[in-house]
Structure formats: structure tokens, C-alpha cells
XYZ file of C-alpha atoms in Angstrom:
729
model
C 52.410 12.117 1.246
C 52.793 13.471 -2.055
C 50.939 16.500 -1.890
C 52.365 17.271 1.206
C 55.822 17.313 0.047
C 55.030 19.480 -2.633
C 53.312 22.000 -0.197
C 55.853 22.021 1.620
C 58.227 22.435 -1.404
C 55.992 25.720 -2.186
C 56.290 26.603 1.378
C 60.055 27.159 0.917
C 59.966 28.546 -2.497
C 57.968 31.015 -0.965
C 59.945 31.235 2.123
C 63.045 31.829 -0.087
C 61.885 34.160 -2.118
C 60.653 36.594 0.628
C 63.990 36.107 2.110
C 65.772 37.083 -1.847
C 63.324 40.079 -2.169
C 63.687 41.198 1.966
C 67.935 40.933 1.335
C 67.322 42.878 -1.427
C 65.355 45.800 -0.247
C 67.652 45.793 2.517
C 70.656 45.985 0.125
C 68.701 49.322 -1.171
C 68.043 50.778 2.283
C 71.783 49.660 3.172
C 73.097 51.292 0.178
C 70.788 54.403 1.080
C 72.151 54.580 4.807
C 75.499 55.036 3.844
C 77.980 57.346 5.444
C 77.836 61.129 4.933
C 82.000 60.592 3.190
C 79.911 58.295 0.472
C 76.805 60.091 -0.213
C 78.924 62.269 -2.516
C 80.051 59.534 -4.464
C 77.105 58.084 -4.661
C 75.408 60.940 -5.686
C 77.702 60.962 -9.192
C 75.694 57.796 -10.151
C 74.473 57.956 -14.150
C 71.314 58.803 -13.888
C 70.655 55.273 -15.810
C 72.087 53.725 -12.418
C 69.760 55.378 -10.898
C 66.594 54.585 -12.537
C 67.650 51.058 -12.035
C 67.827 50.877 -8.694
C 64.372 52.494 -8.138
C 62.661 50.015 -11.042
C 64.193 47.235 -8.502
C 62.838 48.502 -5.232
C 59.167 49.494 -7.160
C 59.495 45.628 -8.257
C 60.634 44.587 -4.490
C 57.552 46.338 -2.658
C 55.110 44.827 -5.629
C 56.084 41.579 -5.315
C 56.634 41.770 -1.205
C 52.770 43.698 -1.089
C 51.272 40.668 -3.217
C 52.901 37.712 -1.133
C 51.677 39.684 2.428
C 48.122 39.994 0.642
C 48.153 36.392 -0.387
C 49.574 34.862 2.993
C 47.058 37.340 4.300
C 44.447 35.258 3.162
C 45.783 31.923 4.051
C 46.515 32.500 7.975
C 46.422 35.257 9.981
C 49.577 35.546 11.195
C 51.671 38.540 9.843
C 54.703 37.911 8.603
C 57.893 40.128 8.441
C 56.699 41.767 5.124
C 53.780 42.491 6.115
C 55.173 44.517 8.271
C 57.237 46.388 6.024
C 53.967 46.972 3.738
C 51.997 48.537 5.873
C 54.884 51.260 7.042
C 55.518 51.903 3.636
C 51.809 52.421 3.057
C 51.433 54.703 6.195
C 49.498 52.435 8.731
C 46.477 51.740 5.542
C 44.907 48.674 4.425
C 46.880 47.034 1.767
C 45.510 47.754 -1.393
C 45.117 45.830 -4.394
C 47.910 44.883 -6.622
C 46.971 46.560 -9.521
C 46.406 49.759 -7.584
C 50.054 49.648 -6.323
C 51.685 48.412 -9.138
C 49.955 52.035 -10.778
C 49.787 54.400 -8.346
C 52.618 54.083 -6.048
C 55.023 52.595 -8.516
C 54.203 55.510 -10.549
C 55.037 57.490 -7.846
C 58.589 56.085 -7.305
C 59.364 55.353 -10.689
C 59.075 59.382 -11.564
C 62.437 60.719 -12.224
C 62.866 64.310 -11.599
C 64.661 66.324 -14.236
C 67.739 67.781 -12.629
C 70.275 70.834 -13.937
C 73.058 69.426 -16.550
C 75.556 71.175 -13.901
C 75.473 73.650 -11.365
C 77.160 76.471 -13.283
C 73.261 76.780 -15.663
C 71.411 76.124 -12.428
C 73.575 79.092 -10.253
C 73.411 81.358 -13.574
C 69.800 80.817 -13.752
C 69.174 81.913 -10.857
C 71.435 84.842 -11.439
C 69.611 85.586 -14.071
C 66.300 85.287 -12.329
C 67.272 87.859 -9.886
C 68.445 90.654 -12.214
C 65.429 92.508 -12.966
C 64.876 95.733 -14.980
C 62.405 97.294 -12.331
C 64.886 96.241 -9.310
C 67.714 97.672 -10.985
C 66.193 101.047 -11.642
C 64.671 101.398 -8.219
C 67.910 100.449 -6.086
C 69.177 103.637 -7.359
C 66.618 105.805 -7.231
C 66.651 105.303 -4.099
C 70.667 105.347 -3.561
C 69.821 109.083 -5.087
C 67.154 110.102 -2.729
C 68.237 108.147 0.402
C 71.407 109.241 1.813
C 73.699 108.158 -1.249
C 76.385 105.908 0.509
C 74.672 105.436 3.725
C 72.055 103.464 1.871
C 74.543 101.518 0.671
C 75.725 100.494 3.971
C 71.722 99.585 4.997
C 71.367 97.624 2.208
C 74.604 95.738 2.516
C 73.548 94.856 6.578
C 69.760 93.745 5.137
C 71.375 91.889 2.422
C 73.520 89.319 4.650
C 71.751 89.024 7.953
C 67.874 88.811 6.057
C 68.637 88.516 2.441
C 70.868 85.384 2.193
C 69.156 83.410 4.757
C 65.636 83.428 3.836
C 67.688 83.019 -0.144
C 69.351 80.199 1.543
C 66.469 79.066 3.441
C 63.830 79.085 0.225
C 66.871 77.165 -1.534
C 67.895 74.386 0.729
C 63.743 73.484 0.806
C 63.854 73.240 -3.015
C 66.563 70.638 -2.933
C 66.060 69.034 0.146
C 62.458 68.417 -0.670
C 62.712 68.153 -4.314
C 59.397 69.593 -5.099
C 57.470 72.927 -6.332
C 56.761 75.614 -4.190
C 53.235 74.955 -3.707
C 54.304 71.307 -2.701
C 57.323 71.715 -0.406
C 55.602 73.712 2.302
C 52.929 71.627 2.590
C 55.588 68.536 3.461
C 57.062 71.429 5.657
C 54.252 72.081 7.440
C 50.222 71.483 6.452
C 49.516 74.285 8.119
C 50.986 76.696 5.784
C 50.577 74.589 2.951
C 48.890 77.274 1.406
C 51.336 80.005 0.690
C 52.358 77.858 -2.194
C 49.581 78.629 -4.163
C 49.651 82.572 -2.779
C 52.999 82.729 -3.882
C 52.229 81.473 -7.917
C 49.565 83.687 -7.962
C 51.473 86.418 -7.170
C 54.082 85.540 -9.626
C 51.431 85.238 -12.376
C 50.336 88.772 -11.388
C 54.557 89.726 -11.887
C 54.758 87.775 -14.770
C 52.552 89.707 -17.011
C 53.343 93.175 -15.697
C 56.991 92.654 -15.399
C 57.068 91.165 -19.528
C 55.691 94.233 -20.609
C 59.027 95.813 -19.741
C 60.034 93.892 -22.807
C 57.011 95.142 -24.812
C 58.348 98.806 -24.401
C 61.973 97.612 -25.096
C 61.429 95.534 -28.424
C 59.351 98.827 -29.778
C 61.991 101.144 -29.179
C 65.056 99.088 -30.508
C 63.102 98.902 -33.268
C 62.908 102.377 -33.808
C 66.793 102.672 -33.045
C 67.820 101.610 -36.289
C 66.929 105.141 -37.383
C 69.155 108.531 -37.592
C 68.630 110.753 -36.168
C 66.689 108.497 -33.549
C 62.810 109.835 -33.489
C 63.028 110.839 -29.780
C 65.553 113.080 -30.518
C 63.551 116.114 -32.136
C 59.775 116.216 -32.927
C 58.038 115.081 -35.697
C 56.552 117.316 -38.385
C 53.414 117.818 -39.418
C 52.017 116.441 -42.247
C 52.249 118.283 -45.453
C 53.949 120.891 -43.157
C 57.333 122.281 -42.219
C 56.116 122.777 -38.676
C 57.036 120.434 -35.681
C 54.041 118.813 -33.803
C 52.896 121.593 -31.368
C 51.856 118.884 -28.413
C 56.089 117.954 -28.972
C 57.121 121.678 -28.909
C 55.632 122.285 -25.761
C 57.956 119.493 -23.951
C 60.757 117.112 -24.703
C 60.837 115.151 -28.218
C 61.830 112.085 -25.565
C 59.064 112.549 -23.314
C 56.738 113.564 -26.737
C 57.674 109.915 -27.987
C 56.926 107.448 -24.393
C 53.567 109.126 -23.947
C 52.448 109.944 -27.349
C 53.973 107.317 -29.905
C 54.739 104.258 -27.516
C 52.384 103.852 -25.134
C 49.678 106.370 -26.571
C 48.734 107.127 -22.997
C 45.422 108.515 -21.361
C 45.009 111.466 -19.371
C 43.365 109.573 -16.990
C 43.188 105.875 -15.454
C 39.684 105.857 -16.102
C 40.298 106.214 -19.880
C 39.824 102.999 -21.055
C 40.427 102.024 -24.986
C 41.712 99.091 -27.204
C 45.042 97.639 -26.820
C 47.871 99.646 -28.352
C 48.274 97.436 -32.355
C 51.830 98.191 -32.227
C 52.342 97.137 -28.734
C 50.304 93.890 -29.522
C 52.573 93.194 -32.304
C 56.117 92.724 -29.726
C 54.344 91.327 -27.617
C 53.982 88.598 -29.473
C 57.029 88.931 -30.260
C 58.430 88.732 -26.720
C 55.849 85.960 -25.655
C 57.364 83.691 -28.322
C 61.185 83.961 -27.696
C 60.560 83.558 -23.766
C 58.455 80.650 -25.489
C 61.627 79.290 -27.765
C 63.943 79.791 -24.989
C 61.654 77.303 -22.723
C 59.767 74.754 -24.931
C 62.536 72.261 -24.735
C 62.793 72.254 -20.686
C 65.797 72.407 -18.245
C 68.421 71.716 -20.719
C 67.781 73.289 -23.250
C 67.334 76.578 -20.882
C 70.487 75.923 -18.960
C 72.466 76.034 -21.932
C 70.442 79.377 -22.916
C 71.261 81.191 -19.870
C 75.037 80.382 -20.310
C 74.763 82.979 -23.276
C 72.310 85.194 -21.968
C 73.205 85.573 -18.076
C 77.324 87.202 -19.185
C 76.152 88.893 -21.987
C 74.619 92.207 -20.228
C 78.048 91.941 -18.732
C 79.790 92.995 -21.667
C 77.418 95.734 -22.661
C 77.401 97.375 -18.859
C 81.430 97.418 -18.791
C 81.032 99.356 -22.220
C 78.435 101.649 -20.526
C 81.047 102.174 -17.535
C 83.915 102.932 -19.630
C 81.619 105.502 -22.021
C 79.942 107.137 -19.033
C 83.090 108.468 -17.286
C 84.411 110.299 -20.516
C 80.996 112.026 -20.373
C 80.409 115.672 -19.728
C 78.891 115.954 -16.287
C 80.256 112.725 -15.775
C 82.590 113.988 -12.657
C 79.432 115.686 -10.799
C 77.129 112.655 -11.361
C 80.316 111.032 -9.378
C 79.930 113.126 -6.600
C 76.746 112.216 -5.734
C 77.519 108.502 -6.081
C 80.056 108.929 -3.420
C 77.808 111.316 -1.412
C 76.934 109.869 2.632
C 74.369 111.360 5.024
C 74.385 110.163 8.106
C 70.851 111.046 9.157
C 69.875 108.679 7.098
C 71.178 105.791 9.408
C 68.537 106.756 12.082
C 65.783 107.296 9.249
C 63.151 103.930 9.721
C 61.803 104.905 5.909
C 65.390 104.389 4.679
C 65.984 100.955 6.670
C 62.619 99.682 5.613
C 62.688 100.673 1.766
C 66.391 99.162 1.937
C 64.610 95.730 3.441
C 62.076 95.737 1.041
C 64.510 96.095 -1.939
C 66.572 93.196 -0.515
C 63.655 90.901 -0.923
C 62.832 92.662 -4.449
C 66.120 91.948 -5.654
C 66.757 88.580 -4.959
C 63.019 87.434 -6.091
C 62.538 86.036 -2.136
C 58.901 84.908 -1.877
C 57.650 84.337 -6.109
C 58.371 80.883 -5.831
C 61.138 80.489 -8.074
C 63.877 80.293 -6.301
C 62.511 77.037 -4.502
C 61.560 75.711 -7.965
C 64.504 76.020 -9.732
C 66.349 74.777 -6.782
C 63.882 71.622 -6.706
C 65.899 70.614 -9.800
C 69.059 70.476 -8.470
C 71.255 67.460 -6.794
C 70.567 67.478 -2.553
C 74.504 67.110 -2.667
C 75.048 70.945 -3.858
C 75.428 73.272 -0.393
C 73.307 75.676 -1.331
C 74.612 78.302 1.068
C 77.422 78.603 -1.161
C 74.957 79.261 -3.639
C 72.949 81.831 -1.847
C 75.692 83.358 -1.118
C 76.960 83.246 -5.078
C 73.695 84.863 -6.283
C 73.431 87.235 -3.879
C 77.264 88.850 -4.276
C 76.622 88.818 -7.854
C 73.037 90.634 -7.708
C 75.005 93.525 -5.608
C 77.621 93.439 -8.135
C 75.122 93.969 -10.572
C 73.202 96.841 -8.919
C 76.139 98.455 -8.265
C 77.764 98.788 -11.630
C 74.515 99.719 -13.301
C 74.541 102.270 -10.198
C 77.701 103.595 -11.377
C 77.474 104.041 -14.649
C 74.213 105.504 -14.422
C 74.962 108.012 -11.936
C 77.591 109.356 -14.363
C 75.064 109.278 -17.323
C 72.689 110.871 -15.532
C 75.221 113.723 -14.510
C 75.866 114.109 -18.597
C 72.152 114.737 -18.673
C 71.418 117.258 -16.209
C 74.543 119.385 -17.320
C 73.746 119.442 -20.446
C 69.602 119.881 -19.371
C 71.037 123.057 -17.556
C 73.603 124.511 -20.670
C 70.704 124.164 -22.830
C 68.758 126.172 -20.078
C 71.409 129.139 -19.638
C 71.733 129.548 -23.651
C 67.413 129.398 -24.413
C 67.404 131.786 -21.044
C 70.567 134.463 -23.123
C 68.236 134.544 -26.461
C 65.275 135.813 -24.289
C 67.567 137.953 -23.040
C 69.312 139.113 -26.158
C 65.558 139.933 -27.832
C 64.610 141.657 -24.666
C 67.205 144.059 -24.535
C 66.769 144.352 -28.420
C 63.046 145.098 -27.642
C 63.629 147.563 -25.222
C 62.009 145.831 -22.558
C 65.291 145.547 -20.938
C 68.569 147.827 -20.461
C 71.625 147.622 -21.807
C 73.343 146.213 -18.570
C 70.839 143.382 -18.945
C 72.881 142.454 -22.334
C 74.317 138.528 -21.799
C 78.116 138.079 -22.765
C 78.502 136.575 -26.216
C 81.086 134.018 -25.222
C 79.040 130.983 -23.549
C 79.789 127.916 -25.877
C 82.519 126.891 -23.422
C 80.212 126.013 -20.105
C 76.938 128.069 -20.628
C 76.034 127.537 -17.402
C 79.326 128.447 -15.548
C 79.582 131.909 -17.610
C 75.599 132.767 -17.380
C 75.317 132.356 -13.588
C 78.428 134.084 -12.911
C 77.125 137.086 -15.024
C 74.084 137.149 -13.353
C 75.002 137.199 -9.766
C 77.517 140.086 -10.756
C 74.037 142.277 -11.830
C 72.958 145.084 -9.725
C 69.947 143.760 -7.648
C 67.315 145.848 -9.072
C 68.222 144.979 -12.745
C 68.912 140.888 -11.429
C 65.106 141.397 -10.484
C 64.094 142.758 -13.250
C 65.705 139.549 -15.335
C 64.275 136.776 -13.000
C 61.360 137.952 -14.093
C 61.928 136.927 -17.579
C 63.970 133.689 -17.509
C 63.280 130.433 -15.901
C 66.304 129.090 -13.074
C 69.086 127.128 -14.336
C 70.174 125.161 -11.313
C 72.067 122.118 -12.252
C 71.202 120.303 -8.477
C 68.077 120.616 -8.901
C 67.893 119.298 -12.847
C 69.916 116.310 -11.044
C 67.270 115.436 -8.587
C 64.372 115.617 -10.915
C 65.034 111.860 -12.052
C 61.484 110.107 -11.118
C 60.802 106.306 -10.096
C 59.537 104.586 -12.802
C 60.161 103.367 -16.305
C 60.262 106.998 -17.018
C 63.766 106.616 -15.551
C 64.869 104.195 -18.264
C 62.850 105.168 -21.410
C 62.760 109.036 -21.097
C 66.018 110.727 -18.845
C 68.453 107.724 -20.078
C 67.210 107.741 -23.477
C 67.609 111.595 -24.234
C 70.875 111.103 -22.661
C 72.082 108.400 -26.060
C 71.046 111.642 -27.988
C 73.631 113.615 -26.538
C 76.584 111.319 -27.465
C 78.219 110.912 -30.840
C 77.312 107.402 -32.176
C 73.515 108.017 -30.496
C 72.429 105.018 -32.822
C 74.836 102.999 -31.398
C 75.128 103.795 -28.013
C 70.795 103.377 -28.432
C 70.835 100.048 -29.764
C 73.214 98.892 -27.404
C 71.702 100.237 -24.325
C 68.216 98.348 -25.201
C 69.695 95.102 -26.262
C 71.120 95.078 -22.412
C 67.630 96.184 -21.040
C 66.597 93.491 -23.923
C 68.336 90.893 -22.115
C 67.704 91.293 -18.457
C 64.246 91.274 -19.293
C 64.050 88.121 -20.778
C 66.119 86.605 -18.158
C 64.546 87.961 -15.084
C 61.023 86.188 -17.384
C 62.572 82.905 -17.618
C 63.276 82.465 -14.103
C 59.537 83.437 -13.745
C 58.064 81.163 -15.972
C 59.563 78.220 -14.537
C 58.157 79.139 -11.205
C 54.905 79.306 -13.122
C 55.148 75.607 -15.117
C 56.846 73.479 -12.237
C 54.045 73.369 -10.209
C 51.869 73.122 -12.675
C 53.825 69.769 -13.672
C 54.459 68.741 -10.288
C 50.837 69.100 -9.420
C 49.440 67.454 -11.819
C 51.271 64.618 -13.203
C 49.152 64.309 -16.416
C 51.046 67.370 -17.548
C 54.511 65.834 -17.573
C 53.600 64.004 -20.225
C 53.006 66.864 -22.192
C 55.136 69.383 -21.126
C 55.405 71.544 -24.695
C 51.847 72.061 -25.010
C 51.881 73.022 -21.559
C 54.291 75.696 -22.410
C 52.446 76.993 -25.617
C 48.730 77.165 -23.549
C 50.227 78.724 -20.400
C 51.692 81.466 -22.949
C 48.669 81.597 -24.890
C 46.894 82.573 -21.936
C 49.705 85.145 -20.615
C 49.178 86.581 -23.976
C 45.328 87.379 -23.671
C 45.650 88.573 -20.319
C 48.964 91.284 -21.236
C 47.071 92.631 -23.826
C 44.966 94.854 -20.686
C 47.972 96.076 -19.860
C 48.858 97.603 -23.384
C 45.812 99.911 -23.313
C 46.488 103.284 -23.516
C 45.847 103.115 -19.581
C 47.849 100.133 -19.226
C 50.826 101.993 -17.980
C 48.940 102.991 -14.624
C 47.898 99.933 -13.710
C 51.129 98.521 -14.048
C 52.705 101.492 -11.653
C 49.484 100.249 -9.368
C 50.566 97.029 -8.807
C 54.448 97.311 -8.587
C 54.882 100.352 -6.605
C 51.613 99.593 -4.312
C 50.466 96.088 -4.065
C 53.010 93.828 -4.714
C 54.958 94.668 -1.476
C 52.240 93.459 0.990
C 51.510 89.960 -0.504
C 55.174 89.028 -0.888
C 56.000 90.537 2.784
C 53.212 88.111 4.261
C 54.514 84.568 1.935
C 58.096 85.275 3.232
C 56.891 85.523 7.143
C 54.685 82.358 6.520
C 57.913 80.560 4.891
C 60.206 81.799 7.828
C 57.909 80.313 10.138
C 57.277 77.015 8.785
C 61.129 76.689 8.644
C 62.033 77.731 11.435
C 59.174 76.786 13.303
C 56.883 74.394 12.290
C 59.530 71.889 11.012
C 62.114 73.277 13.600
C 65.722 74.914 12.451
C 67.264 72.914 14.438
C 65.962 69.740 12.638
C 65.730 71.203 9.111
C 70.194 72.193 9.594
C 70.249 68.293 10.883
C 69.173 66.889 8.068
C 70.260 68.808 5.249
C 73.626 67.989 7.036
C 73.216 64.221 6.308
C 74.014 65.307 2.568
C 76.499 68.250 3.518
C 78.307 67.243 5.770
C 78.868 69.213 9.020
C 75.348 71.301 9.401
C 75.363 74.986 8.084
C 76.545 77.912 11.330
C 74.303 77.906 14.339
C 74.406 81.745 13.094
C 71.475 80.911 10.230
C 69.471 78.851 13.101
C 69.335 82.028 15.211
C 68.498 84.238 12.656
C 65.924 82.338 10.974
C 64.286 81.771 14.477
C 65.076 85.459 16.097
C 66.215 87.928 13.552
C 64.513 87.507 10.811
C 60.665 86.717 11.646
C 61.347 90.623 13.885
C 62.893 92.293 10.897
C 60.036 90.694 8.957
C 57.143 91.943 10.346
C 58.160 95.328 11.178
C 58.751 95.542 7.676
C 55.116 94.377 6.904
C 53.765 97.132 9.749
C 55.747 100.160 8.886
C 54.952 98.980 4.900
C 51.078 98.682 5.952
C 51.387 102.372 7.828
C 53.366 104.116 5.000
C 50.784 102.820 2.276
C 47.926 103.813 4.759
C 48.844 107.095 5.731
C 50.752 107.991 2.070
C 48.353 109.076 -0.740
C 47.783 107.118 -3.677
C 49.045 108.753 -6.643
C 50.183 108.114 -10.190
C 52.326 110.141 -13.060
C 49.733 110.716 -15.490
C 50.029 112.768 -19.144
C 47.809 115.953 -19.909
C 47.605 116.109 -23.221
C 45.972 119.823 -22.903
C 49.577 121.285 -21.748
C 51.888 118.325 -22.645
C 53.560 117.988 -18.917
C 53.006 115.245 -16.640
C 50.928 116.165 -14.090
C 50.298 114.061 -10.695
C 46.517 112.270 -10.313
C 45.104 110.791 -7.258
C 44.017 106.843 -8.012
C 39.980 106.621 -7.559
C 38.426 104.857 -4.851
C 37.622 102.210 -7.008
C 41.012 101.348 -8.588
C 41.848 101.013 -4.780
C 39.277 98.796 -3.946
C 40.176 96.212 -7.069
C 43.815 96.450 -5.376
C 42.326 95.114 -2.153
C 40.183 92.659 -3.763
C 42.979 91.496 -5.652
C 45.081 90.838 -2.678
C 42.407 89.141 -0.999
C 42.330 86.730 -3.490
C 46.033 85.671 -3.454
C 45.498 85.444 0.533
C 42.660 83.440 0.478
C 44.307 80.080 0.224
C 46.587 80.512 3.340
C 43.681 80.975 5.884
C 41.991 78.079 4.123
C 44.561 76.081 4.536
C 45.004 76.946 8.616
C 41.317 76.649 8.975
C 41.042 73.251 7.147
C 44.126 71.424 9.207
C 42.611 72.992 12.433
C 38.921 71.062 11.889
C 41.058 68.225 11.285
C 43.028 68.704 14.251
C 46.600 68.645 12.201
C 49.498 69.224 13.919
C 51.115 72.625 13.297
C 55.075 70.876 12.853
C 55.937 68.460 10.036
C 54.195 64.933 9.983
C 57.747 63.292 10.030
C 58.772 64.387 13.020
C 62.149 62.841 14.127
C 62.551 61.514 10.568
C 64.570 62.892 7.568
C 62.210 65.341 5.740
C 61.503 63.755 2.568
C 58.657 64.224 -0.058
C 56.494 60.975 -0.907
C 56.432 62.000 -4.862
C 60.409 61.491 -5.520
C 62.248 59.086 -4.569
C 63.423 59.228 -0.717
C 67.235 60.154 -0.914
C 67.671 58.904 3.348
C 65.666 56.818 4.960
C 64.915 56.104 8.635
C 67.638 52.446 9.491
C 65.455 49.624 10.604
C 65.052 48.637 14.190
C 67.278 46.046 15.414
C 63.946 43.914 15.902
C 63.136 43.817 12.480
C 66.342 43.371 10.943
C 66.860 40.076 13.349
C 63.326 38.617 12.286
C 64.772 39.648 8.187
C 67.663 37.563 9.355
C 66.060 34.915 10.354
């Protein structure tokens, strides 16, 4: 009887323990299943309280699993706790107690770091989107594709395609709370390979974008001289004569190709990395590493300074450029409208591609940065803010760029007219031209206007003789000579700085602007590389600083390839021809994952649990219909354009000291195709794997809120009525 009493007492104690922990678990679940109105208050709980809640849940899960395993060995009956444990472990056999403690408890107790506040998060997204290459590409497209007509097309593409896709990436990152690699596996396993593709594309993009920071640092170091070295040609050693190679061209062009890049004549020409650039390459990576070594907390504080600072410099340039000679001519081209551009499919395609690149879609940093934001934040408003700030920045930069370019074209044309006048005076003095060909002496006020008026008033025979000795000085043609690429900023723009009084001050200010913009975008890109590493490999979470140093050191070694004399030609090959197709493919698959595999309606309804009322039905319609059609059209048109277009690059010809147009060799095109296939390979690999294992195309959590297993579920499905009754009993 004593033994039976002890056994009965033991069973009652066990039953009370079960009921106690069942109630604790039910309290936690009911606490998580509150109404939407209580969600905002719940998410404001401090991190320590959230951590205690996770600890309590992990302890409850551990004890439930051990009790269920013990009772299963004694009896064959299934208890309520065994049902809960089985559901928690996805219908798999219950492992040993040690396995549950070390694996599952570790995953639950992993606390994902979050941004200190929303301002730091928004500024980081804005800084990432303000890439230097996107800014000057937007200016070139405006200049050569219809002026304000291109702006109208761009705004339409921005709000119909850009903002919905940016909202899609932000929402996926916030809701699932994983990096760009893991988030698409949760949404649809069939499209899980797109995360690895975006990671590799982000890695390659970060390599060649940081080289722009290297060039900027080199120019910035040379700006503390008077006069600046690109204002005049250098003298030969032990001589008073100028370098003949520089005398045949402009000082700014000579400084860019011969002194900065030490560029080769062809892409086939190799050579070791340029030592002066390698030094600044190390400085650039050290700067970025210093900003990111302490994680999101320090990065957010740094972005509070780095992102607003460029706007002060941009406004300084805007006010100064309006006072320059020729600024009115540049402003006229800014306001030019060509109606024919509205019916040009090529313009629409370039505007659409520019939207994708300007917002930084498809590379992964948007998803990775959003995964560290509190899920209570409505990222639809965040997407609108980032898109509008990005557009506003490009409009400011484009406005003062047109004014500066107008001054550049005016000064170059004036100098051309003055040089023609000097040539004619010498020819008349030598007797090769008649006295009627003597130009007027008063050319100082407005050389181009006075010279052209005098030239047009000449008799036709004498005019024909004059044109045989002088070059044409056309302001309009000179204005349109600006080419796409780094030479726009490092040749035409800095040449204009040398024309302005106080050229040293404005040169330093200009290169500070380029450097800050470049560092901002590189911080976002590197977050898109480091965060997936930490999320995919849990061991890296303990050694984040060591991971940062190793990744930055490896990328520094890879970047040495682009600092060679032929490195500029490879950068143009990647940025102008290669990157566009992988980006479009990645975005198409991301849109397909959310719009079709997961279901746009279900995805938005899941977000509404946290945010309140669901997003507008327009977003769902854009995700499911308009965005896929536009993206596929962009892919097809871009592919046709690249196949029909001659793949060329602008090279430096040292024999003539001029820029020449050369065609890329066949082996470089083969390398580009192989690199494209390598980065795309994970997508079909995951597709074949899921097809072989008969994995469903749609999300595995159909009918349930989409959650990430590696982070503590924020929203759990409510328990059924039967289980609730058993727990009560």
C-alpha cells in the first residue's frame, strides 16, 4: 500500500508538472496570438524581456519533450504533451533530450540583432541606393534619351514597378527575418537557388564598385596642390617642354589614362597591378571595415553622418553651378522635351533597367538589411521613402551636372574659337590667306559668338578657304560629347573644376562627395555579403569581427585584378554588358516566388496581422500581373539589344594620345558567358532537386503564417479546440 501511495503521489506530481508547463506554454501562445491592436505594444518590449520569454519557452519545450519521452517508454498511450512535441518537431520521431537541448533550443534562443531605430535603417537603405554609377548613368540617359520625356517614363516605371518590387524585398526580409539566401527557401524551395545567385552577383558588384572609391581617393590625394595636376601638362625631366603625349590631348584626359590608370592600349595587354592604386585600395577596404567591424549598432550611427553629408555638398554645387558661364545653356538642355522618346521602346527599356539598378534590387542587401528591422514596421511606407529620396537625389545631381556641363562646353568652345583665330592670324601673316581672312581682334568678351558671326559674314570662296585650316567649334556638339562611364566624372567634371576660381577647394569638395557616396553604397553591399554568411553558418555568429576581416582581406586580393592597366576595360565589360541579365532574372524569380508560389493575397494577409489593414489590392495586382510582364519584356528587349549590339569599349591609344573605340575580343565574351552561367547555376540546381524529391512548388506552410524556423516565431497558428479542451482537463 505504501508503494502504491508513493506511485500515486509521483503520478500526481508528474500530472501537476505537465499541467503547469502546459499552462505556461498556452499562456505564451495566447500572449503571441493577441489582436492586432496589442501587437504594437507587445513589440515595444525591451530585448531583455523578449529574451526571458524565449528562455521560458525553450525550457517548457525541453521539459515537455523529456516527459513525453519518459512516458512513452512506460506506456503506449499518447498524451497531450506528446502531440505538442510531435507538432513542434514536424511529425518526426522525438530525439534524445540532449539533441533537443543543443539544437532546437539554440535555434530558438538565437536573438537576431535589430536596428536601434528606424531612422538608421532608412538611412542605410538610402545610402545603399545612392551608387555613383547609377547617378551618372541617370544623367547620361536624360541627356541622350529625350530630356524631360525620359524623366516622365522613369517616374512611371518607378511607381509601377520599382516601388512594388522594393516593397516586396523589404517585406520578405522583415517578415521571414532571414538573409537573401534563406528567405527565398522559406517562401518556395523551388526558387531557393536565387539567394545564392544574388549573393554571387552582389560579391562581383562590390569588387568593381569599390575600385571607383580607389580612383576617388587617388584624385582626392592629388587635389591638395595648386594648380591641380590635371589643369596643366607635366614638364619633361630636365627640360622646359611639356610631355608630348599630353600636348596632343587635354591635361585631364592625360592625367586620367596615363597617370591614374596607367591604362594599356588594349584589354589583351596584361601587366601587374598599379602600385599607387593598390595603396588606396587598401585604404578603401580599411575605411569600410572600420565602419562595419562592430556590426549594425555602429554602422547605424555612422550612417547618421555619412548619408546626410552629401546633400550639403550637392546644394553647394547646385548654387555655385547656377552662377557659371554657360549654365543657362545647360539648363535649356535639362528642360528639353522630345515627344518622340515616349514612343521609343529602347527608352522605356533603359528607364526600366535604370529603376532596378538605382534601387539596388536583386543584389540582396535590401532583403538582408530589412531582416534586422522590427516586423511591426510597415515597409510599404519605407519603400516609398527610399524611392522618393533616391529620385530626389538623382534630380539634384542631374540639375547641377547639366549646369556644370554647360560651362565645360562653353569654355572648350571659347578656347577652340580663340585657337582658330590665332591660327588664321599666323596664316594671313605668312601670306597663305588673303587679308579678308583676318579675324576681328576683340574676341575676349564672347569668343565663340563673335568668331562665328564674323565667319558667317565672309564671302563663300574665302569661307571655304578658311574651313580648310580651322576646326569646327560647335557648342551643341561639344555639349553632347560626354560619354557614359567613369570618364564623365573623372575627365569632363574635373576639367570644369579647373575652370572655376578656387579650383582646389571645389575639387576637394567634389571628390569628398564621390567618396562618401561610394562608401555609403559599399556599406550596404557588404552587409548583403556578411549577413548571409552569419545566417547560413551559425559558427560565424560568434566571430563576426574575424569574419569581417577575412572577407575584406579576400575581396582586397580579388580587387587587385581590377587595378591592373587593363582593369578599367574589364569593369566596363561587367557594368555595361554583363550585370543586367542576372539582375533581371533574379528579380523575375523573386516576384514569382511571392506572387505565385506563396500567393500575393496570402502574403499580404500575413503581413496585415502585424501591420493592421492589408496593403492595397493594387500592390497584389502589380505583383501578379504588371511586374512580371514588364520584367519579362525588359529581359527579352535587353537580350535582343545585347545580341544585336557590337560589344565595344573605349580604349586609350598612346601613339595618338586619343580615345579610340575597340571591339572586345571573342575570349572576353566567352568569359562573360561562363561567368553568367556560374552565377545562374544554383537556380536550375535547386529546381532539379525539388523536382526529383517531389517538393511542392508552393510554400510548405500553406494556410499558415509564413515564419522562419531560425528565429522565434512571432505569430503562431491558434491551437484547435480539441487540444485546448484536453489541456484544460
